[in-house]
mmCIF file of C-alpha atoms in Angstrom:
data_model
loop_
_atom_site.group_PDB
_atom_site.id
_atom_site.type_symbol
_atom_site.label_atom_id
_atom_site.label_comp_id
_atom_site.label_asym_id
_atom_site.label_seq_id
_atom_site.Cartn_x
_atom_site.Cartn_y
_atom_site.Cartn_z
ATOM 1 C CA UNK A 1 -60.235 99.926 80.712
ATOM 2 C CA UNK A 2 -61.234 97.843 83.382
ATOM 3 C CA UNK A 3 -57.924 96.736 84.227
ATOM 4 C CA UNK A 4 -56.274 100.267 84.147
ATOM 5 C CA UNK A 5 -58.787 101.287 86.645
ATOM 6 C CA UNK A 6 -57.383 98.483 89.276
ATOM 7 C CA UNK A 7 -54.066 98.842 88.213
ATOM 8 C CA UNK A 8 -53.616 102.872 88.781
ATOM 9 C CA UNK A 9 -54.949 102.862 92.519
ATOM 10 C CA UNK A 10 -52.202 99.999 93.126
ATOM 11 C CA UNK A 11 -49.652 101.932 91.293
ATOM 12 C CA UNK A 12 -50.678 105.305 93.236
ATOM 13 C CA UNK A 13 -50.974 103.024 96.795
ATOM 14 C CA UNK A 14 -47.519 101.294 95.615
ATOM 15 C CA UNK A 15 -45.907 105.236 95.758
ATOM 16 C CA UNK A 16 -47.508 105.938 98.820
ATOM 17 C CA UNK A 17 -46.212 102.990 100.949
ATOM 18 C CA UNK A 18 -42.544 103.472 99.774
ATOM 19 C CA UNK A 19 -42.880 107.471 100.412
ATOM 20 C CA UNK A 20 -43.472 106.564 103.928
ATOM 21 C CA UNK A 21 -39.842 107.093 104.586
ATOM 22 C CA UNK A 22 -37.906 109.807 106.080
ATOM 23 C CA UNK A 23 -34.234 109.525 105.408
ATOM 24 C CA UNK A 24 -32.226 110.036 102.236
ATOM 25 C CA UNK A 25 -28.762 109.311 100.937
ATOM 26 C CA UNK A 26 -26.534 111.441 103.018
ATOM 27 C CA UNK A 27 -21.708 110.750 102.335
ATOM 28 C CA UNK A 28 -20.322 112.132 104.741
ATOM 29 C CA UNK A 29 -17.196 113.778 103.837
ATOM 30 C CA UNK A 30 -14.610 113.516 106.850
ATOM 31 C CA UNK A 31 -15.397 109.630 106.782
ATOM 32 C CA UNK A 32 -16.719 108.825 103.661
ATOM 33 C CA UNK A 33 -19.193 106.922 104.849
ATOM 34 C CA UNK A 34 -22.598 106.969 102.921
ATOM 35 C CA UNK A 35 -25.575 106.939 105.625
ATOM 36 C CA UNK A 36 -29.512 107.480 105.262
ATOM 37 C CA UNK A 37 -29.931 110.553 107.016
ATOM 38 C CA UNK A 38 -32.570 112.187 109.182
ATOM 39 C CA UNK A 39 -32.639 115.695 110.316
ATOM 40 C CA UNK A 40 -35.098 117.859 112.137
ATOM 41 C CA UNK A 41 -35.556 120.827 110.545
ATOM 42 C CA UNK A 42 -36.168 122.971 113.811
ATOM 43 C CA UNK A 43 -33.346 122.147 115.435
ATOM 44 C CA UNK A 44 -31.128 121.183 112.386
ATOM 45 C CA UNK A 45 -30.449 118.088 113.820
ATOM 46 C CA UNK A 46 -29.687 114.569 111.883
ATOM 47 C CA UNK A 47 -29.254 111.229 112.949
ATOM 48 C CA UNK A 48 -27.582 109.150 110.327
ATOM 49 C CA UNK A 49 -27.199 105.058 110.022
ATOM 50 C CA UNK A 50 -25.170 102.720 107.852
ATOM 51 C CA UNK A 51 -25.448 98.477 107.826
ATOM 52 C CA UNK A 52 -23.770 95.806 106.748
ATOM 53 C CA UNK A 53 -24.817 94.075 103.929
ATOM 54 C CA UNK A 54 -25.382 90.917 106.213
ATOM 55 C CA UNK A 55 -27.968 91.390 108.391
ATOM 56 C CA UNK A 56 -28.428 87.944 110.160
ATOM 57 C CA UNK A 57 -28.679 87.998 114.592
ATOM 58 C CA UNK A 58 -27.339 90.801 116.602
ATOM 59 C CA UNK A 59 -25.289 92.860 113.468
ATOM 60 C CA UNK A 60 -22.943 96.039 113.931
ATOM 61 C CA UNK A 61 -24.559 99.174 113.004
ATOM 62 C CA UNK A 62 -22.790 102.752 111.885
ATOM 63 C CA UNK A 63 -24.373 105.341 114.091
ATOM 64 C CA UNK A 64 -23.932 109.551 113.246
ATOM 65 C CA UNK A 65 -25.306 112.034 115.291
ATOM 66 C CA UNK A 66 -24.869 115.468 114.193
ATOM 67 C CA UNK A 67 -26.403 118.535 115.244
ATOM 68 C CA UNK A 68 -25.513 122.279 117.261
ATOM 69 C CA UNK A 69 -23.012 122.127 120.163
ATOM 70 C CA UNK A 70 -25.277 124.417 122.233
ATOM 71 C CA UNK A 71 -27.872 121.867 122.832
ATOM 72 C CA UNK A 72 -27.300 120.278 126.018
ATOM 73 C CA UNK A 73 -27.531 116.794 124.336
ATOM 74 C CA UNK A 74 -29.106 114.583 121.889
ATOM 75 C CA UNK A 75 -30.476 111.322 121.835
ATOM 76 C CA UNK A 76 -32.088 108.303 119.654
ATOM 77 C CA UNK A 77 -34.003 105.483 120.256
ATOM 78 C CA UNK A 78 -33.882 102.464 118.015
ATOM 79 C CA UNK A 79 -37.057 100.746 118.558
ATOM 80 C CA UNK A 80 -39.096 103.663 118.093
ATOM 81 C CA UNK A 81 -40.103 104.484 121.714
ATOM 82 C CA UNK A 82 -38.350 105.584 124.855
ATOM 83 C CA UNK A 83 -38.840 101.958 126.958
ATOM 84 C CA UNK A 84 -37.019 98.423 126.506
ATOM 85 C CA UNK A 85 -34.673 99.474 123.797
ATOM 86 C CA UNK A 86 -31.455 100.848 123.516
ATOM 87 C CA UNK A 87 -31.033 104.655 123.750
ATOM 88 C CA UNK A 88 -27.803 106.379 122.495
ATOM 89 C CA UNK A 89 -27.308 109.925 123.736
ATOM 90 C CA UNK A 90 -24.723 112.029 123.590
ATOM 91 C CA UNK A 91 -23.655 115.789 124.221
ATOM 92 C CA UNK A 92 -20.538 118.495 124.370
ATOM 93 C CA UNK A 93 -17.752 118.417 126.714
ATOM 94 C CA UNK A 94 -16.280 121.474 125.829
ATOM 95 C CA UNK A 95 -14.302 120.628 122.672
ATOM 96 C CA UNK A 96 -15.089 117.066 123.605
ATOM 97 C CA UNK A 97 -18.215 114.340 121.978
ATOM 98 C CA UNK A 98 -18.979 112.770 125.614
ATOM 99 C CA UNK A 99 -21.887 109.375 124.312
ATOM 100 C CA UNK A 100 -23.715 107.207 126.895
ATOM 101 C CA UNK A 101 -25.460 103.899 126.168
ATOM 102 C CA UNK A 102 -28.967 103.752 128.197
ATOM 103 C CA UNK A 103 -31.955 101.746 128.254
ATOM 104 C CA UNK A 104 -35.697 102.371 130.256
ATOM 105 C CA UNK A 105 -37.382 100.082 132.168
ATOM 106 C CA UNK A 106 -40.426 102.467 132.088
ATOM 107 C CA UNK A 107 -41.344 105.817 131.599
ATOM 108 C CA UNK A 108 -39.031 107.100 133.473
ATOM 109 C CA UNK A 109 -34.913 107.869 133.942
ATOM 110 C CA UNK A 110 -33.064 105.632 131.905
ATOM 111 C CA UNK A 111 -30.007 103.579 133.522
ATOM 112 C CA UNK A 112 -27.113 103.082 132.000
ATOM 113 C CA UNK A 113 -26.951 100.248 130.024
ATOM 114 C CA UNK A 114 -23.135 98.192 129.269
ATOM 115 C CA UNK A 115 -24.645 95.559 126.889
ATOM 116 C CA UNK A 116 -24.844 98.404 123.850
ATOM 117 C CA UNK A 117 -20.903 99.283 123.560
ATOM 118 C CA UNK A 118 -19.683 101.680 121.090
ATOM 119 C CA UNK A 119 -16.635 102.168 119.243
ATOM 120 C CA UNK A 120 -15.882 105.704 118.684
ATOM 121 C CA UNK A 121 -14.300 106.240 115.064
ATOM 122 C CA UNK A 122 -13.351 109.143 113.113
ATOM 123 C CA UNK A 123 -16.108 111.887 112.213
ATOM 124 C CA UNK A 124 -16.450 112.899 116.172
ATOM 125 C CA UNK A 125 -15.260 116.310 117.114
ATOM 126 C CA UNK A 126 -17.166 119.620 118.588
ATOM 127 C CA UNK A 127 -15.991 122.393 115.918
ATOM 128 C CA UNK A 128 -17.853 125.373 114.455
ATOM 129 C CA UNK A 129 -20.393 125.342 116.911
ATOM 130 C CA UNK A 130 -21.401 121.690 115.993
ATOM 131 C CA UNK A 131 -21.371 118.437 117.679
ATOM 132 C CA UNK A 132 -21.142 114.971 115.421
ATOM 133 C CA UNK A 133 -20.597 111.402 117.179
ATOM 134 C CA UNK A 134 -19.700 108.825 114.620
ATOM 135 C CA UNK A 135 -19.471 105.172 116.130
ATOM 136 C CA UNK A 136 -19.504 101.558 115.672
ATOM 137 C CA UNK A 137 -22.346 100.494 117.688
ATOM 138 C CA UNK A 138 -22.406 96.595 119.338
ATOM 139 C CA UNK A 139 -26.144 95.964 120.783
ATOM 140 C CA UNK A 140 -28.055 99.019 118.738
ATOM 141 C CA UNK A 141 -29.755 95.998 115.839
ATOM 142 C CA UNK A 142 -31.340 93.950 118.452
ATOM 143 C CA UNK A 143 -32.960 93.900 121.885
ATOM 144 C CA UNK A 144 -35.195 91.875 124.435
ATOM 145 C CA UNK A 145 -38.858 93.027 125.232
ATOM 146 C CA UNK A 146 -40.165 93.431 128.814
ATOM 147 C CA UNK A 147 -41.262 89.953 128.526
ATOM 148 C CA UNK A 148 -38.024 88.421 127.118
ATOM 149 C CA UNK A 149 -39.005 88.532 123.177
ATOM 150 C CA UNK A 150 -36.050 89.038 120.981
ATOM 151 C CA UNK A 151 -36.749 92.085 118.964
ATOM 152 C CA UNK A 152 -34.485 93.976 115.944
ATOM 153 C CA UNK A 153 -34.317 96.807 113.500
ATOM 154 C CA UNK A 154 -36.912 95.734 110.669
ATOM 155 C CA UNK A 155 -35.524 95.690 107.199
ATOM 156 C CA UNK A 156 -39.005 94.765 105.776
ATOM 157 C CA UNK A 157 -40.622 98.287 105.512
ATOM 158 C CA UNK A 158 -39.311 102.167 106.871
ATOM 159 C CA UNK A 159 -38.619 101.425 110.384
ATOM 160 C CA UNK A 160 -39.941 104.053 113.081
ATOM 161 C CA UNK A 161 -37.237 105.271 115.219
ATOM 162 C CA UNK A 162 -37.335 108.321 117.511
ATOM 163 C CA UNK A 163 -35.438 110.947 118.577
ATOM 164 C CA UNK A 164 -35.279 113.148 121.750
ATOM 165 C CA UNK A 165 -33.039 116.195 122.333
ATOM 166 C CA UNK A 166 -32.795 119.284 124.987
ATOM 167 C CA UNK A 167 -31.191 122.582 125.017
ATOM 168 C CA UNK A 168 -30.574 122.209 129.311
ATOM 169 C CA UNK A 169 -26.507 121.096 129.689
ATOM 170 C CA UNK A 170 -27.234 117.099 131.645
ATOM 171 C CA UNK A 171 -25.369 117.628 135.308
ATOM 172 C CA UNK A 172 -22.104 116.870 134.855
ATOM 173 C CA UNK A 173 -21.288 117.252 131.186
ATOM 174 C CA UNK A 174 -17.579 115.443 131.064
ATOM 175 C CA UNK A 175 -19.720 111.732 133.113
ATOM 176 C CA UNK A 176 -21.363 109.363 130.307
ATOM 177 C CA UNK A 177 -23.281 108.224 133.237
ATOM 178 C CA UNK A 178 -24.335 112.343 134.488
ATOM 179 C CA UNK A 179 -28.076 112.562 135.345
ATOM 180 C CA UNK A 180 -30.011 115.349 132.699
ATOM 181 C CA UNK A 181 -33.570 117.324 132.356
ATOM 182 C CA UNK A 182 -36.084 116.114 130.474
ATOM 183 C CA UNK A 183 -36.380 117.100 126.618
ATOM 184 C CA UNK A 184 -37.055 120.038 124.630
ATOM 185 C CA UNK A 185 -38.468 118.208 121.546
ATOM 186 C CA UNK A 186 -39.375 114.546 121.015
ATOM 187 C CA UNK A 187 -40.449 112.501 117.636
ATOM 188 C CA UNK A 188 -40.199 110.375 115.320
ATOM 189 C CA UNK A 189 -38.826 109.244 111.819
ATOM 190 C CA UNK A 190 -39.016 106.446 109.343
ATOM 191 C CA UNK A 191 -35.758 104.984 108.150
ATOM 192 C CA UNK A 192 -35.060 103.014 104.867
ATOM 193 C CA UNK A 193 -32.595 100.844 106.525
ATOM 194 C CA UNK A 194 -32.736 98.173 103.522
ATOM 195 C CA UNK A 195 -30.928 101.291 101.645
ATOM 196 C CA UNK A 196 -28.840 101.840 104.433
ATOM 197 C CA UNK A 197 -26.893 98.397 103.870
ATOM 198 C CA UNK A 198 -23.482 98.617 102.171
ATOM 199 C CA UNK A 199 -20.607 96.159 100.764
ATOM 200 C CA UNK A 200 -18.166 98.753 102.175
ATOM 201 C CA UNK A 201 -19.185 98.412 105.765
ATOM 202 C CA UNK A 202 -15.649 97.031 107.402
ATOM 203 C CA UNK A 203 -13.913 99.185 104.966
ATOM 204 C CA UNK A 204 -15.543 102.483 106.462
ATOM 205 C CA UNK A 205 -14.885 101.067 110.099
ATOM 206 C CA UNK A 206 -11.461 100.128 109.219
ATOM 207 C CA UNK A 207 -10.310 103.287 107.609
ATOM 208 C CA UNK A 208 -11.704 105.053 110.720
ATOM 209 C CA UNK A 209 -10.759 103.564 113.066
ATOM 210 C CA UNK A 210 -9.236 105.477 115.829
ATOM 211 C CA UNK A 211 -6.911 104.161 118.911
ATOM 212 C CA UNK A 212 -9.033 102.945 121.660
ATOM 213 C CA UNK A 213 -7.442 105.048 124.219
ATOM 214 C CA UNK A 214 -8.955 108.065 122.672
ATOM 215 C CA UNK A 215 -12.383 106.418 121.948
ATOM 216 C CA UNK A 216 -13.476 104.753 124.957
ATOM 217 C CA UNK A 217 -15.802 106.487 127.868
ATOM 218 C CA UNK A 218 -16.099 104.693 130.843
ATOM 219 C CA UNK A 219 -19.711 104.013 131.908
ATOM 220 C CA UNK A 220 -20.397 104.442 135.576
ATOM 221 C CA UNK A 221 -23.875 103.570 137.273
ATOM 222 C CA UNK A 222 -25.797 106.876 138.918
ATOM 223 C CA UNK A 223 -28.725 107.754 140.303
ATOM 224 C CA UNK A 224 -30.363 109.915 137.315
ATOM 225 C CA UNK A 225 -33.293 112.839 137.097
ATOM 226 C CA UNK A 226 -36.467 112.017 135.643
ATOM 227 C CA UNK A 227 -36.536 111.853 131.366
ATOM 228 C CA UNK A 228 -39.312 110.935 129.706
ATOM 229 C CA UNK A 229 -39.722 109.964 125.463
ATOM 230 C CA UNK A 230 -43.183 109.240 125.113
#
């Protein structure tokens, strides 16, 4: 009896660390590419990731973005906050998926930022009144702190990530660098990322695979409005 009682509040404590994340299973069916998958009810947003199974140093990471094509544009923030990590937004160019790789020194506008590249694959179109980005991100698994500290995704336990989106068009919707207003609705989500790793990795990026010429947006430097992803 005695050991029951310890062992049932482990068991029930057990269940409540592992229910701590977010994200389930999500395929999706123009790429076949299986993801763990976030979305935000309110705005029926979801933000979707895929790994390699090797997840040693500074590893490739799957990114999907997928959400309405009348919100001005969308964006996610791997290490959970707005400041010193990478930020990948994107938004509609008409019947174009326009992305832009940024980073914050601060609370305040985030610069462009060249050392996150992304490789634009298959699974990206504006159709139906919805947006999707699907990429190969470089730079997205790993990152340095304000005081120099290598930091990464962590595979350990649900890892926090955040999100940030508005419904204001940025400035100059067909620029990856265009300034933008400050979001609508900010939070937060807890990815299983240890369930988000996958033998098939290079096989999904090889099958969709798309010629560079129609994947790459060149990133140029300008002055930016105020954002802030507290």
């Amino acid at each position: 009896m005695k050991g029951q009682a310890v062992l049932l509040p482990l068991a029930t404590l057990a269940k409540y660390v592992f229910a701590q994340a977010d994200t389930v299973a999500y395929t999706d069916a123009e790429t076949g590419i299986k993801f763990q998958s976030y979305t935000d009810t309110v705005t029926n947003t979801s933000w979707r990731v895929a790994l390699p199974l090797s997840t040693d140093g500074n590893y490739d990471v799957l990114v999907q973005i997928e959400g309405p094509s009348s919100l001005g544009w969308i964006g996610w923030a791997w290490g959970g906050t707005m400041a010193y990590n990478p930020l990948t937004l994107t938004w509609p160019n008409g019947n174009s998926v326009i992305h832009s790789s940024r980073m914050a020194y601060g609370y305040h506008s985030p610069d462009v930022f060249n050392e996150t590249t992304y490789q634009v694959l298959k699974g990206t179109t504006v159709s139906g009144g919805n947006l999707k980005f699907t990429a190969l991100c470089k730079g997205c698994s790993s990152w340095a702190d304000p005081d120099g500290n290598q930091q990464s995704l962590d595979l350990t336990q649900p890892a926090r990530l955040a999100f940030a989106l508005s419904h204001t068009v940025v400035a100059n919707p067909g620029d990856s660098a265009s300034s933008f207003d400050i979001h609508d609705s900010v939070g937060h989500w807890y990815a299983d990322l240890a369930a988000a790793k996958s033998e098939d990795f290079d096989t999904w990026v090889k099958d969709n695979t798309i010629p560079a010429s129609n994947a790459t947006v060149i990133l140029r430097h300008r002055p930016i409005r105020p954002v802030e992803m507290k």
